[in-house]
JSON list of C-alpha atoms in Angstrom, two decimals:
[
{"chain": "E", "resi": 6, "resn": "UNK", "atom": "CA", "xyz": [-2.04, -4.62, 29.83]},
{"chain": "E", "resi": 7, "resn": "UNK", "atom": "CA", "xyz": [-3.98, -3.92, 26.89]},
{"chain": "E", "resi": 8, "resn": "UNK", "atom": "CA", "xyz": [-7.91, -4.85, 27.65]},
{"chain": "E", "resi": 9, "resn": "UNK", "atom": "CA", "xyz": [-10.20, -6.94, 25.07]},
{"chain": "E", "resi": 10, "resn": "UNK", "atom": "CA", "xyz": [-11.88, -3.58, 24.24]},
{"chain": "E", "resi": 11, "resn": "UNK", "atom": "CA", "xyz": [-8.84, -2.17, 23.08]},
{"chain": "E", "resi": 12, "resn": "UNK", "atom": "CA", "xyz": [-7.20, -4.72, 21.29]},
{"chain": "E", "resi": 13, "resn": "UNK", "atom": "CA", "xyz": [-10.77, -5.31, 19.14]},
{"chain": "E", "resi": 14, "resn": "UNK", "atom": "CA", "xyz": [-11.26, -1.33, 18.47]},
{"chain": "E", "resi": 15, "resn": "UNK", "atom": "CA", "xyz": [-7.73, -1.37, 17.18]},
{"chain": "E", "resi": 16, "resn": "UNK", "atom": "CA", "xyz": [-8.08, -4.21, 14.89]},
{"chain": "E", "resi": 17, "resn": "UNK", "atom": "CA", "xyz": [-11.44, -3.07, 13.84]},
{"chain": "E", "resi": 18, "resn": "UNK", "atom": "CA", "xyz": [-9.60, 0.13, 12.68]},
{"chain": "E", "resi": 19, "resn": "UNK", "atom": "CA", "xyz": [-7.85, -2.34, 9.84]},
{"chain": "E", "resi": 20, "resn": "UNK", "atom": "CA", "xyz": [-10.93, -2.77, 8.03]},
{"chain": "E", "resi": 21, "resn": "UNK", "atom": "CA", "xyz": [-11.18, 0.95, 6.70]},
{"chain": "E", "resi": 22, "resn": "UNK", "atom": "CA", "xyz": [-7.85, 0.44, 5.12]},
{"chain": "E", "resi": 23, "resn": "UNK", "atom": "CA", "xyz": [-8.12, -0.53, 1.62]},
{"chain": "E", "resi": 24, "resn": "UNK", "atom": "CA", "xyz": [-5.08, -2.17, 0.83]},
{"chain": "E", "resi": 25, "resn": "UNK", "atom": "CA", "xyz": [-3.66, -5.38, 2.04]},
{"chain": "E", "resi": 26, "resn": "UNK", "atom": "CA", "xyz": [-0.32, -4.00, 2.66]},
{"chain": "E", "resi": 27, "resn": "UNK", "atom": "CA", "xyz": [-1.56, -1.06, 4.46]},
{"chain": "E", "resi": 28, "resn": "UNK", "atom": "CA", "xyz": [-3.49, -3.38, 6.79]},
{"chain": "E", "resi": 29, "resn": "UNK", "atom": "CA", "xyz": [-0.10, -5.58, 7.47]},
{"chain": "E", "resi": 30, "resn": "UNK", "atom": "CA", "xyz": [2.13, -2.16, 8.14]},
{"chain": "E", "resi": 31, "resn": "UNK", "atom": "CA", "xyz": [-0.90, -0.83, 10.34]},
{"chain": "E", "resi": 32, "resn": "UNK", "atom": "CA", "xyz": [-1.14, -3.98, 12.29]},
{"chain": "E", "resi": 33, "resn": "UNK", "atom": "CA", "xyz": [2.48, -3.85, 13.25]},
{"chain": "E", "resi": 34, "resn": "UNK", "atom": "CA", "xyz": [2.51, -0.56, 14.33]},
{"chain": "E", "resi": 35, "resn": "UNK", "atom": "CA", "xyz": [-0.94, -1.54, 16.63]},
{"chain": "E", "resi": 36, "resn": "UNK", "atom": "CA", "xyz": [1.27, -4.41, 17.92]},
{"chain": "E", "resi": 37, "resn": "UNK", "atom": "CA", "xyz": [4.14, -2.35, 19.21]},
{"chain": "E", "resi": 38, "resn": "UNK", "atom": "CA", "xyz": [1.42, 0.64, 20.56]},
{"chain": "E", "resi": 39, "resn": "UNK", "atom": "CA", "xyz": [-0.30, -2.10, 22.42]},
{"chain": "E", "resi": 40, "resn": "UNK", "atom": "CA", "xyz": [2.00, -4.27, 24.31]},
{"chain": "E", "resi": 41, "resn": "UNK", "atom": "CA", "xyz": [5.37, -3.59, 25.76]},
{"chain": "E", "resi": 42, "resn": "UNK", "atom": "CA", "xyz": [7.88, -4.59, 22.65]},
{"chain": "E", "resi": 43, "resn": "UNK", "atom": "CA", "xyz": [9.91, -2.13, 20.46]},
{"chain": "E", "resi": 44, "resn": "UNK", "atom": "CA", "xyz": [9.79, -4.58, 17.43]},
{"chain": "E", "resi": 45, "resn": "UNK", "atom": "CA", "xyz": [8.11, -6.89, 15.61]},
{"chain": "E", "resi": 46, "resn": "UNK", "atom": "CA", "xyz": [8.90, -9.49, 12.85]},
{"chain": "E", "resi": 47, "resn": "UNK", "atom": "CA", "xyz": [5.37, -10.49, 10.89]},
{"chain": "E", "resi": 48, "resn": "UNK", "atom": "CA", "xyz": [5.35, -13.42, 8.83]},
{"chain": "E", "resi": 49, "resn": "UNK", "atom": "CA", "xyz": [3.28, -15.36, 6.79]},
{"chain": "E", "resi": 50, "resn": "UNK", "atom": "CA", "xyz": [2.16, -19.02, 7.60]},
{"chain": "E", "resi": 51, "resn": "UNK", "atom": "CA", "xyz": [1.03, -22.12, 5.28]},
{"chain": "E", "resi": 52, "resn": "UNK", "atom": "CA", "xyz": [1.22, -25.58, 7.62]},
{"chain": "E", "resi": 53, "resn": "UNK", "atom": "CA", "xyz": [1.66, -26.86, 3.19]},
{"chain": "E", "resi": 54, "resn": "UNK", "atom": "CA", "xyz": [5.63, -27.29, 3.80]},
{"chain": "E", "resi": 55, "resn": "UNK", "atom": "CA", "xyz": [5.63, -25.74, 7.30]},
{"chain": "E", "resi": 56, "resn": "UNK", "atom": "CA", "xyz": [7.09, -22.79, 5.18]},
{"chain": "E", "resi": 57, "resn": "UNK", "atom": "CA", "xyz": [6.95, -18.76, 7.15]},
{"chain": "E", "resi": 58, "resn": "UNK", "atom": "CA", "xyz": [7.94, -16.16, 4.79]},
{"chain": "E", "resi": 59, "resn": "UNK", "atom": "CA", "xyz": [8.35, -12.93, 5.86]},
{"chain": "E", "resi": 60, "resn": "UNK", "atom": "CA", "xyz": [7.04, -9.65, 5.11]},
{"chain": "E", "resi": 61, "resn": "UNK", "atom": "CA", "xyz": [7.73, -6.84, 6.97]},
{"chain": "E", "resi": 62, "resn": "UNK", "atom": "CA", "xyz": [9.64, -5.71, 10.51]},
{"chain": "E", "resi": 63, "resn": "UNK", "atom": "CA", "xyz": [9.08, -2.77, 12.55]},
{"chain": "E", "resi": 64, "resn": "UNK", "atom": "CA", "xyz": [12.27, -1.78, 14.65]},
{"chain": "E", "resi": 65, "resn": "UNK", "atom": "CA", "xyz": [12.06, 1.31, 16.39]},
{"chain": "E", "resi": 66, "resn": "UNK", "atom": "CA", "xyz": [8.38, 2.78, 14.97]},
{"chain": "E", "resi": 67, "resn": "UNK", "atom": "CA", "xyz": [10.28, 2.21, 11.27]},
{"chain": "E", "resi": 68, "resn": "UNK", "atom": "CA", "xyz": [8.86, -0.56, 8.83]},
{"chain": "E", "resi": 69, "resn": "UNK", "atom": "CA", "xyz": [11.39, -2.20, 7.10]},
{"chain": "E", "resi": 70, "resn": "UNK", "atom": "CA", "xyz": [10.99, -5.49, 4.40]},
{"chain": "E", "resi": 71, "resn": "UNK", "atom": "CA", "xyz": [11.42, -8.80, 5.88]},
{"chain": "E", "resi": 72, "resn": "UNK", "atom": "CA", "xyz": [10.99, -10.81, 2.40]},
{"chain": "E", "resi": 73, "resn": "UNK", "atom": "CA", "xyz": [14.24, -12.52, 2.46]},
{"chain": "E", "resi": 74, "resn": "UNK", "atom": "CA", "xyz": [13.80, -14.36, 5.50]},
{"chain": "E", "resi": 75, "resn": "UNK", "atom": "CA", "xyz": [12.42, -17.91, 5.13]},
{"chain": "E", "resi": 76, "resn": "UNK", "atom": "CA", "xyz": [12.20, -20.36, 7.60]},
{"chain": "E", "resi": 77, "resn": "UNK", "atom": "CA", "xyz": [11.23, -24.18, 7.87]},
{"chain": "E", "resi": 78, "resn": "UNK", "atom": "CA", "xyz": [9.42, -23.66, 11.63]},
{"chain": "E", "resi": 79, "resn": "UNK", "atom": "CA", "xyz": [10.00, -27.50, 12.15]},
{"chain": "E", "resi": 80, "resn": "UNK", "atom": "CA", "xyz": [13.80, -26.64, 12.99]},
{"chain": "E", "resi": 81, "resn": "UNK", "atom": "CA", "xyz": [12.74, -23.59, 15.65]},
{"chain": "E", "resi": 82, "resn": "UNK", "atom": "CA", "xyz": [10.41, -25.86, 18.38]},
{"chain": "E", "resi": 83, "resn": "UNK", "atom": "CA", "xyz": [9.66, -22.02, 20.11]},
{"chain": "E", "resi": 84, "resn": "UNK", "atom": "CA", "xyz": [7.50, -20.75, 17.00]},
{"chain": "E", "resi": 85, "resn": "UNK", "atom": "CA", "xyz": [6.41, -24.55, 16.31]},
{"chain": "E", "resi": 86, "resn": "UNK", "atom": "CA", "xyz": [5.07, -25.13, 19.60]},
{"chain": "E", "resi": 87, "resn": "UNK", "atom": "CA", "xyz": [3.65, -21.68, 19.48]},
{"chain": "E", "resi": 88, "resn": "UNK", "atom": "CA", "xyz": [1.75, -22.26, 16.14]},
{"chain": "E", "resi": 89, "resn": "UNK", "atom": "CA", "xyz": [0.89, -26.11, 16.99]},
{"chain": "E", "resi": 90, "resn": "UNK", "atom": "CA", "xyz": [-0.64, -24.54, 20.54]},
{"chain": "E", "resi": 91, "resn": "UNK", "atom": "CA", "xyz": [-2.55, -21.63, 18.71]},
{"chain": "E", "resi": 92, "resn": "UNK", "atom": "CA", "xyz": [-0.92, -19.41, 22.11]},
{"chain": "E", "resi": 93, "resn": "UNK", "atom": "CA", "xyz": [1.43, -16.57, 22.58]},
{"chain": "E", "resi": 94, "resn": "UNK", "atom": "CA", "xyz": [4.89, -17.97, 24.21]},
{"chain": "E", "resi": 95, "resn": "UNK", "atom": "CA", "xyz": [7.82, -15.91, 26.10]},
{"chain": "E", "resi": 96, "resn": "UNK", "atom": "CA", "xyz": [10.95, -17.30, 26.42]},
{"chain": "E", "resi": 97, "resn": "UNK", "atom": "CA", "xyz": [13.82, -15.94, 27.98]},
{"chain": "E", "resi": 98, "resn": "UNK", "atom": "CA", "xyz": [17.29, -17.43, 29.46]},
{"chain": "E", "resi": 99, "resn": "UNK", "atom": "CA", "xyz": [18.42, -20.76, 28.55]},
{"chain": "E", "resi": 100, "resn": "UNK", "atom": "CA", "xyz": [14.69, -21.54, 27.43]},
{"chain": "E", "resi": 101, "resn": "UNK", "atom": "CA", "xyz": [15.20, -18.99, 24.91]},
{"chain": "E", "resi": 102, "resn": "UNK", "atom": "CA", "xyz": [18.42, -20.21, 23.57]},
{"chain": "E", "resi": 103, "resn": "UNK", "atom": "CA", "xyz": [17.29, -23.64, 23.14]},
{"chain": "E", "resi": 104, "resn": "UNK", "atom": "CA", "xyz": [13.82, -22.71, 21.72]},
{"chain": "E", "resi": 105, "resn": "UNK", "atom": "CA", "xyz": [14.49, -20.12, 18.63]},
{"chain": "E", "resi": 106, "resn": "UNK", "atom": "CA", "xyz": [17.98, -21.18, 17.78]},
{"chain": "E", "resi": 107, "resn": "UNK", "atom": "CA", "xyz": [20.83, -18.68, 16.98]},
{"chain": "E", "resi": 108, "resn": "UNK", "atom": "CA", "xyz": [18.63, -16.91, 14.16]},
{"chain": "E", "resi": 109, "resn": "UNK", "atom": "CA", "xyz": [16.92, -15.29, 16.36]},
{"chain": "E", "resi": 110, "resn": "UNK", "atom": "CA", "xyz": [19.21, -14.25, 18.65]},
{"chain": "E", "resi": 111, "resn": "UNK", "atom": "CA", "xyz": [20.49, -10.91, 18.71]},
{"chain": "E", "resi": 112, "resn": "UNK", "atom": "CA", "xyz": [21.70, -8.43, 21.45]},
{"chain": "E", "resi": 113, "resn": "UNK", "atom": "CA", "xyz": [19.11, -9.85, 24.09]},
{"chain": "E", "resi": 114, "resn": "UNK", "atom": "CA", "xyz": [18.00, -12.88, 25.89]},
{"chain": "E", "resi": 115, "resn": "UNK", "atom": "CA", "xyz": [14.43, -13.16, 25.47]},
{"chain": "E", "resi": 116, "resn": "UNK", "atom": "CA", "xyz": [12.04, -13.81, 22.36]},
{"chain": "E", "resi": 117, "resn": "UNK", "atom": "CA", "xyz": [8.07, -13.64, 21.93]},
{"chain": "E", "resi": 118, "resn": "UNK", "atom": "CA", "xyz": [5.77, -15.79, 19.33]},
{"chain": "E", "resi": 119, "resn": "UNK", "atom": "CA", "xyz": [2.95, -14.65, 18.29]},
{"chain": "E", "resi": 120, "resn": "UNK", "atom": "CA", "xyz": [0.13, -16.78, 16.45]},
{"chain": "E", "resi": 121, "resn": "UNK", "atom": "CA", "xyz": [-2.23, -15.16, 14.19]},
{"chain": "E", "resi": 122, "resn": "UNK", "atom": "CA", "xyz": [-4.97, -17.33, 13.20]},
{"chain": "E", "resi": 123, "resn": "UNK", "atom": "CA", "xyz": [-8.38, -17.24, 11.72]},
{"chain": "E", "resi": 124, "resn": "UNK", "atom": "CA", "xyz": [-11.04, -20.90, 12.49]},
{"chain": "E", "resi": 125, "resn": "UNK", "atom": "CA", "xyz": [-8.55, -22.91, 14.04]},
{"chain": "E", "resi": 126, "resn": "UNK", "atom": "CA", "xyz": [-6.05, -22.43, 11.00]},
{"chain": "E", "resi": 127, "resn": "UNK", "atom": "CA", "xyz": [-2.50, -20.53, 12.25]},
{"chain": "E", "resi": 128, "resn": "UNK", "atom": "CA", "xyz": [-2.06, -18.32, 9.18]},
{"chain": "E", "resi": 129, "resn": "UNK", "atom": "CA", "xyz": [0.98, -15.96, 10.37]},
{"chain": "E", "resi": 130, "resn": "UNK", "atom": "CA", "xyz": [3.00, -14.94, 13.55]},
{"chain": "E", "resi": 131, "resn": "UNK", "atom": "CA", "xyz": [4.99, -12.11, 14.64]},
{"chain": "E", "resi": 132, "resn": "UNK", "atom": "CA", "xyz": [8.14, -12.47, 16.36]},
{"chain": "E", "resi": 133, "resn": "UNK", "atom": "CA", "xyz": [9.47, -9.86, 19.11]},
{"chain": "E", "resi": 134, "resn": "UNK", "atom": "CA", "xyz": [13.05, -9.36, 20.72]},
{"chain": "E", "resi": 135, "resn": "UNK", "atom": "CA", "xyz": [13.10, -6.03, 22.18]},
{"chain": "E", "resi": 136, "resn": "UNK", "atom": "CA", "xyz": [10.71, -5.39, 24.82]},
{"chain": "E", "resi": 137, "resn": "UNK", "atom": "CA", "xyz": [10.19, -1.75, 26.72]},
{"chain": "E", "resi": 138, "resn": "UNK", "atom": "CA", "xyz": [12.00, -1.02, 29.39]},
{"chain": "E", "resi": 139, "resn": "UNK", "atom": "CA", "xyz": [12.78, -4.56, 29.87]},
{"chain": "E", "resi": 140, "resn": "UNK", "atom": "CA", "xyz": [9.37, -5.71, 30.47]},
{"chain": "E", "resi": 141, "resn": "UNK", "atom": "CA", "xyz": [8.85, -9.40, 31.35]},
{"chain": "E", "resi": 142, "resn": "UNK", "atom": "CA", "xyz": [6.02, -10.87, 29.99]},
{"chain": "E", "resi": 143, "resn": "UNK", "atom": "CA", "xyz": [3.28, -12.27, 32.35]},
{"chain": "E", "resi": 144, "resn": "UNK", "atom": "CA", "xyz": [0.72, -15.08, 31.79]},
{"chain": "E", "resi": 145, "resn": "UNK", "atom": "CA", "xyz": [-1.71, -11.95, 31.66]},
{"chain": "E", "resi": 146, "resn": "UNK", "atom": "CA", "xyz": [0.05, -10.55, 29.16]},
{"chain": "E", "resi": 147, "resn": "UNK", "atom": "CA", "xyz": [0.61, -14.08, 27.22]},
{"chain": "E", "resi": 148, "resn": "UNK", "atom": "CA", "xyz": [-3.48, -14.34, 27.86]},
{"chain": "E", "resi": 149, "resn": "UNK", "atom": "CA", "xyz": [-3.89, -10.83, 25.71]},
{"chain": "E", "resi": 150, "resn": "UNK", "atom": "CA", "xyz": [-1.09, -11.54, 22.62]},
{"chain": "E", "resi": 151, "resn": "UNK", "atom": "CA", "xyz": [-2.99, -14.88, 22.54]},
{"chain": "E", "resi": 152, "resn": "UNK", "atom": "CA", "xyz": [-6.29, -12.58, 21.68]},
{"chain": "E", "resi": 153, "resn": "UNK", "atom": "CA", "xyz": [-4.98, -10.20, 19.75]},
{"chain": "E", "resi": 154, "resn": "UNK", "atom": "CA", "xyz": [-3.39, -12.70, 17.39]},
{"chain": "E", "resi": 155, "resn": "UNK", "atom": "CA", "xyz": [-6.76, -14.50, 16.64]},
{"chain": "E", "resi": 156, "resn": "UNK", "atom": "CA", "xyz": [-8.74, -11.09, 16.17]},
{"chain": "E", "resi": 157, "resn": "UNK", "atom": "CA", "xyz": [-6.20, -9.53, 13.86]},
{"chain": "E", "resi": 158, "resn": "UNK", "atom": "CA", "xyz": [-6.44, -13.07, 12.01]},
{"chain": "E", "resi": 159, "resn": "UNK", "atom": "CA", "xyz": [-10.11, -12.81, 11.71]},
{"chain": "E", "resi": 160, "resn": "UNK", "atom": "CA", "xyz": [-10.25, -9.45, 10.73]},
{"chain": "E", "resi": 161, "resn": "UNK", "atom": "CA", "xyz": [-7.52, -10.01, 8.14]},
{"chain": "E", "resi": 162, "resn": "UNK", "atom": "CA", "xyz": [-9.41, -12.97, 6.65]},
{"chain": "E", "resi": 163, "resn": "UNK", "atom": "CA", "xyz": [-12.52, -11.09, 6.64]},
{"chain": "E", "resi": 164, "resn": "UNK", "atom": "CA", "xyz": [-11.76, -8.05, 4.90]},
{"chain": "E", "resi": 165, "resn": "UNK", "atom": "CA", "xyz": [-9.65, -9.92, 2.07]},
{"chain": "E", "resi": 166, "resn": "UNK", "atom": "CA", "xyz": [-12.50, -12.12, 1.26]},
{"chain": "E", "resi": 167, "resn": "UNK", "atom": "CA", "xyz": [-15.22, -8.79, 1.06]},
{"chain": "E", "resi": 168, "resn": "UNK", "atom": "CA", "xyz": [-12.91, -8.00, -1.41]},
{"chain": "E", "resi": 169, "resn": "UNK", "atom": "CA", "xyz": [-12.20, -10.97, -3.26]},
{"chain": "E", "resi": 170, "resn": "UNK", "atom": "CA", "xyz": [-15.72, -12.36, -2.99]},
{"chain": "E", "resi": 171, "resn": "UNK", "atom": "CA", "xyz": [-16.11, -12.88, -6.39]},
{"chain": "E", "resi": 172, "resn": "UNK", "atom": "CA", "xyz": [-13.03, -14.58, -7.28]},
{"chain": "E", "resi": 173, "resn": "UNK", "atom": "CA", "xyz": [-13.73, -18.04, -6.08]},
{"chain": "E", "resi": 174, "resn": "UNK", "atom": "CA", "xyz": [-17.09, -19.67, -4.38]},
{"chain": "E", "resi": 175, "resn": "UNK", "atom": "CA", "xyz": [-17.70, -20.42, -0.75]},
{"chain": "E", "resi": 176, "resn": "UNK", "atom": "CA", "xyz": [-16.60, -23.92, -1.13]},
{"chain": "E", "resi": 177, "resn": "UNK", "atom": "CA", "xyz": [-13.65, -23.73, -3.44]},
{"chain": "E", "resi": 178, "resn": "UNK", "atom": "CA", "xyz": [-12.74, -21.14, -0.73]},
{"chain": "E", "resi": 179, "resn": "UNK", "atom": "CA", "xyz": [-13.47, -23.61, 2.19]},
{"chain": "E", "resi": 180, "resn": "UNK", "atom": "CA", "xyz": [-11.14, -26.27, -0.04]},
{"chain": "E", "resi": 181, "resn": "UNK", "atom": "CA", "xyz": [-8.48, -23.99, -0.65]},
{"chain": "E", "resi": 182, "resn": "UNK", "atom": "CA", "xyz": [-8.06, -23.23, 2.63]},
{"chain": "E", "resi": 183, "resn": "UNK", "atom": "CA", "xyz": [-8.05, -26.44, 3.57]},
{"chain": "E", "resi": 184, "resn": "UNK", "atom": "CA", "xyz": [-5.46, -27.59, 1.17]},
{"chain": "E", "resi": 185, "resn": "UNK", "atom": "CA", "xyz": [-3.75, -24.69, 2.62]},
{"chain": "E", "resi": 186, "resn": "UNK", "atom": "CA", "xyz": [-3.49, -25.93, 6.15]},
{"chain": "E", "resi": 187, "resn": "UNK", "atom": "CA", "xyz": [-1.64, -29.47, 5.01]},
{"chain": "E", "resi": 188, "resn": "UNK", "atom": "CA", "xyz": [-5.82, -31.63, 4.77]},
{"chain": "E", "resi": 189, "resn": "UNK", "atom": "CA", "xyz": [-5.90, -34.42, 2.34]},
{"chain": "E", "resi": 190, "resn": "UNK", "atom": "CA", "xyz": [-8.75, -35.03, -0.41]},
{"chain": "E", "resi": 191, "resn": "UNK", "atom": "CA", "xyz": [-9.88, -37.73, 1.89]},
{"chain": "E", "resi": 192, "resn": "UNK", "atom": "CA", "xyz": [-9.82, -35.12, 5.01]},
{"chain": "E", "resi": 193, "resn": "UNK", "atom": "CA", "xyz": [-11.76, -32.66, 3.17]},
{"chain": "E", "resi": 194, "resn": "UNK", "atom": "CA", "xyz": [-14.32, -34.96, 1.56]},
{"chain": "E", "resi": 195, "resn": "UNK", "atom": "CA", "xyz": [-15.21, -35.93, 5.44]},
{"chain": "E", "resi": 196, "resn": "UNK", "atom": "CA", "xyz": [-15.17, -32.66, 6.48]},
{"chain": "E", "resi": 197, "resn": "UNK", "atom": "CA", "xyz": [-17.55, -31.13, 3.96]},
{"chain": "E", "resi": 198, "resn": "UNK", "atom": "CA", "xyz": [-19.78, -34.43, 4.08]},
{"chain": "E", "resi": 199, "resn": "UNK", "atom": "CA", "xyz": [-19.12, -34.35, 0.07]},
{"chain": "E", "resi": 200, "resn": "UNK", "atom": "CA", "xyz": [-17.22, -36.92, -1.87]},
{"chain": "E", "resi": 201, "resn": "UNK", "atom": "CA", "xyz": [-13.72, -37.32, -3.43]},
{"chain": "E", "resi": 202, "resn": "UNK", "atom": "CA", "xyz": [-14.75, -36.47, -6.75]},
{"chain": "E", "resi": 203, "resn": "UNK", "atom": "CA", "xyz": [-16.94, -33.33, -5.97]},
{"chain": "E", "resi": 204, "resn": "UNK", "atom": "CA", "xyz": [-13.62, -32.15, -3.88]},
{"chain": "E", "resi": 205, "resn": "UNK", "atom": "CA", "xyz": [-11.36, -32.61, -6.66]},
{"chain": "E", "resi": 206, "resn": "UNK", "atom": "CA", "xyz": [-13.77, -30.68, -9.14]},
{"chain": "E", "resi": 207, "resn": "UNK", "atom": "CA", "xyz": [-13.45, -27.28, -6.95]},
{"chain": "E", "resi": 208, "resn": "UNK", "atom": "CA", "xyz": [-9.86, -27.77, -6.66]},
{"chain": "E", "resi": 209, "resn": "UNK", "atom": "CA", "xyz": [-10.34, -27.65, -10.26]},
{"chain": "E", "resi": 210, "resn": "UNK", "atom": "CA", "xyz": [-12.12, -24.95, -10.74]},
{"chain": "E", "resi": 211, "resn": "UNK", "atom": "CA", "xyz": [-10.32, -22.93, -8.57]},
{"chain": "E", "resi": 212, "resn": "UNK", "atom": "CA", "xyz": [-6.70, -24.07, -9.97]},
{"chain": "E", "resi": 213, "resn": "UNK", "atom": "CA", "xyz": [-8.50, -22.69, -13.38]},
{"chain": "E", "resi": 214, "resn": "UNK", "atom": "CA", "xyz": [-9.99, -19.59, -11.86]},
{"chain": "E", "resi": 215, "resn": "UNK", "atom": "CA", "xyz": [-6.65, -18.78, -10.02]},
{"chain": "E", "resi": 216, "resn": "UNK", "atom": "CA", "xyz": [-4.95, -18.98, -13.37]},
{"chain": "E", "resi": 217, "resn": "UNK", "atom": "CA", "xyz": [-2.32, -21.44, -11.87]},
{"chain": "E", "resi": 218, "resn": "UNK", "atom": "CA", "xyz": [-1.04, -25.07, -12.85]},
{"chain": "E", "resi": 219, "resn": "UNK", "atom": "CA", "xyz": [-1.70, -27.08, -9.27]},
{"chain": "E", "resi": 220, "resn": "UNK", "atom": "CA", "xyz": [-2.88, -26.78, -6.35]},
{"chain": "E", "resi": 221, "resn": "UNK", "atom": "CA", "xyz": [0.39, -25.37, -4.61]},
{"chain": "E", "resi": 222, "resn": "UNK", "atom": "CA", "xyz": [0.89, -22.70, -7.04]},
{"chain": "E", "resi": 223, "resn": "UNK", "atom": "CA", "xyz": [-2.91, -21.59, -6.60]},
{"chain": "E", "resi": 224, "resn": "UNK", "atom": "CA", "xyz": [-2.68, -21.64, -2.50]},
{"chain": "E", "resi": 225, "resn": "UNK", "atom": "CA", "xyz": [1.04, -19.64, -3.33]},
{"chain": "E", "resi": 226, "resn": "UNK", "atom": "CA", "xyz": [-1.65, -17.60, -5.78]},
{"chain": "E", "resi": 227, "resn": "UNK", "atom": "CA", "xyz": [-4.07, -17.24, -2.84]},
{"chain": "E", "resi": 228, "resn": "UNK", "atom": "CA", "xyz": [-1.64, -15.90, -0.28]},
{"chain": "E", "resi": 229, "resn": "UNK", "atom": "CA", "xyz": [0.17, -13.40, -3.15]},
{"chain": "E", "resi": 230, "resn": "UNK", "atom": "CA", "xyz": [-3.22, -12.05, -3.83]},
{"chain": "E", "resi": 231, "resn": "UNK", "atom": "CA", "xyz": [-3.71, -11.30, 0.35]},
{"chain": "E", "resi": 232, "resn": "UNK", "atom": "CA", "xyz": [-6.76, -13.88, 0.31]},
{"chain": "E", "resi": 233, "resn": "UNK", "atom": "CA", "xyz": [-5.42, -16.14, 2.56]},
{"chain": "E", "resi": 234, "resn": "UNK", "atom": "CA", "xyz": [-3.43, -14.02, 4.87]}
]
């Protein structure tokens, strides 16, 4: 089992890649040198439609395009519970059947979720089939996907906003991100301790800024651009 120490020095290693993609092909290929699975499905997450998109695979130490798979998580309860939990979940067997559908089913019995999030917000996951030497996964092992899917998110979020730090304020960012994970202008007002109207004037500003029409287009804008991850 990979240790704290580990998993942190091997996310830390993300931040001296400059580009976003490199970071996202780099993280996969920490993933599968870290824990006992031979591949590794990463998607993108916005709780704005429960829409995942994907973006990349790993299968056998080769990295492969996953941008024509879309899915509504609502319809697979494994990754829903996974991402509504914030947690790492194994299922194998019947459990496994039941819980990702037949999408994910291919030549074995047994499926891992893996959040990644960043403050409480679940803003990917990567999904694993093929495990080494047909490994079972242990609480222990659950306990360390769990971590290493909320540093990767943090260190994700923080090296796309060093770079983008300029693009949009502090608080349209704290807005946008909020809009992002599904809160209402009423939510976020109460939230920030600001009112309705001051909310509405950085969504605004950052529609404007983000050189979009509304505010789904500029989160879509957001998560093109790598800024919210």
């Amino acid at each position: 089992m990979s240790s704290a120490t580990t998993i942190l020095g091997s996310v830390q290693e993300l931040e001296k890649i400059n580009s976003h993609e490199g970071q996202l092909q780099q993280a996969l290929k920490s993933y599968v040198g870290l824990f006992p699975v031979t591949n590794g499905y990463l998607f993108r997450y916005s709780s704005l439609g429960y829409l995942a998109e994907g973006i990349i695979v790993i299968e056998d130490n080769q990295l492969y395009s996953a941008s024509s798979i879309r899915d509504d998580i609502r319809s697979i309860p494994g990754i829903h519970t996974a991402i509504y939990e914030r947690q790492a979940k194994y299922y194998t067997g019947d459990e496994y059947l039941s819980q990702m559908g037949t999408k994910y089913i291919f030549t074995t019995t047994a499926g891992l979720v893996v959040p990644i999030s960043t403050n409480n917000i679940v803003v990917g996951y990567i999904i694993s089939t093929t495990f080494k030497n047909n490994y079972r996964i242990d609480t222990n092992m659950l306990a360390s996907l769990t971590f290493y899917g909320q540093t990767l998110g943090k260190a994700l979020y923080h090296s796309r906003s060093i770079q983008h730090s300029n693009l949009l304020s502090r608080r349209e960012m704290e807005v946008m991100k909020m809009i992002a994970n599904g809160d209402s202008t009423k939510e976020m007002a109460d939230d920030l301790d600001i009112s309705e109207l001051t909310i509405n004037q950085y969504v605004k500003t950052a529609i404007r800024k983000l050189g979009a029409r509304n505010r789904t287009q500029a989160v879509a804008e957001l998560f093109r651009k790598g800024i919210l991850t």
